[in-house]
């Protein structure tokens, strides 16, 4: 290992215990396909696609080439009153991938911005149709929708909210659907829990539908530790939203672009939301990009409203040329290598492998869907998160990158993986779980 030519101290790392990390840093210096290389020259198998995002695998040549060429051709084009071909082409490809009449794309630069954009579109949509009283937003407990004020307001992860004041007003939360007694070790969607969607009726009865703009949910909750929707739950949410004229937003920042073996979870679950937020996998994380896909009636409502700027919202980097080029090359690669189909065909093997951990010491739940898995460990008395963190560190020492939320390990590998990667992922996790007390 060569000596570091940089200081660890000045960088304030996000969502990281900075003092703990800097005392024993884990530094990644390069990556290729399924692996990272750490600063001490070890190959680390990536079981999390970075942060649920490197769906095509690392440093893939066609994507790298497209970014390089774009940087040499058109580095930036203004987004207001100007356009460039890549943004239009990418929007068209995404619209083709999305189900039904989800056919207009608004670009942002991250999942957080995508969520804020979708919430604002929902409010403005009702207003442009003459229903300006529909301002309330409904999220869900344990939800993660990024870190903007919109996202943390509808989000439901307490530590992400508690330090930041009153957040957006007029937000309610559905109950989360995770229940260890009723659904531990379910394979795929749990049988129990569809009735929890009926809580939406209670919220509507309290506020009246005429005041409610939208419901936003992750079809599968990722960041809280892979919480899979009960059978029939999303369908019920859709039906209740339809009954009351409420928009349904699926936050597919994690589930979009093949994670469940389809382009979007909406297709996998056969439930049509009014909007989909996306990010991460759209560029396989090579260049930051996010966005919102809206159904035709939503777009049309704006386009038949007053003349002029239809939506006073946008970012300097909406549809940035490098991101658009990366997105086009990424979606082409998904298509050419049939990566969504690969994810779908490996899902049963992945499921069997993760469920082989059931019964190991301290494993209280194993859950999975598509190429997402959560392994929940019992917390140590008085030290929530300590066992999970130790597992993460030991996996890394053993050559495996996993992710941990509290005491739940999460796996969401690149879609290019093979069965031998799956064996290595869950073999390593099994050994680590057996080692730690
Ligand atoms: C469902 C969901 N929404 C939004 C976000 C926020 O995305 P970003 O970190 O790109 O802002 C994430 C990030 O993990 C996410 O999982």
XYZ file of C-alpha atoms and ligand atoms in Angstrom, residues 15 51-52 109-115 144-148 218 220 222-223 251-255 277 279-280 289 403, ligand 1:
45
model
C -24.321 9.101 6.562
C -25.277 1.828 -3.144
C -27.994 -0.062 -5.064
C -29.666 14.917 -10.658
C -30.351 12.588 -7.761
C -33.049 10.566 -6.100
C -33.658 13.323 -3.562
C -34.251 15.853 -6.301
C -36.423 13.373 -8.187
C -38.638 13.000 -5.120
C -36.504 6.582 2.539
C -37.028 9.224 -0.111
C -33.701 10.998 0.055
C -32.640 13.968 2.098
C -34.364 17.034 0.636
C -41.145 2.735 -2.426
C -39.990 -2.314 -2.009
C -34.750 -0.498 0.389
C -32.802 1.702 2.767
C -40.249 5.912 -5.676
C -38.234 3.517 -7.835
C -34.818 5.011 -7.178
C -33.695 1.531 -6.097
C -36.191 -0.747 -7.820
C -39.129 8.579 -9.531
C -32.058 7.720 -10.286
C -29.123 5.366 -9.596
C -28.873 11.623 -12.653
C -24.498 -2.646 3.274
C -36.073 5.072 -2.626
C -35.062 6.164 -2.610
N -35.439 7.410 -2.900
C -34.560 8.421 -2.916
C -33.236 8.204 -2.647
C -32.279 9.367 -2.641
O -31.417 9.285 -3.690
P -30.099 10.221 -3.711
O -29.209 9.720 -2.645
O -29.581 10.049 -5.102
O -30.556 11.617 -3.447
C -32.790 6.916 -2.359
C -31.371 6.660 -2.071
O -30.977 5.587 -1.690
C -33.725 5.873 -2.316
O -33.364 4.629 -2.000
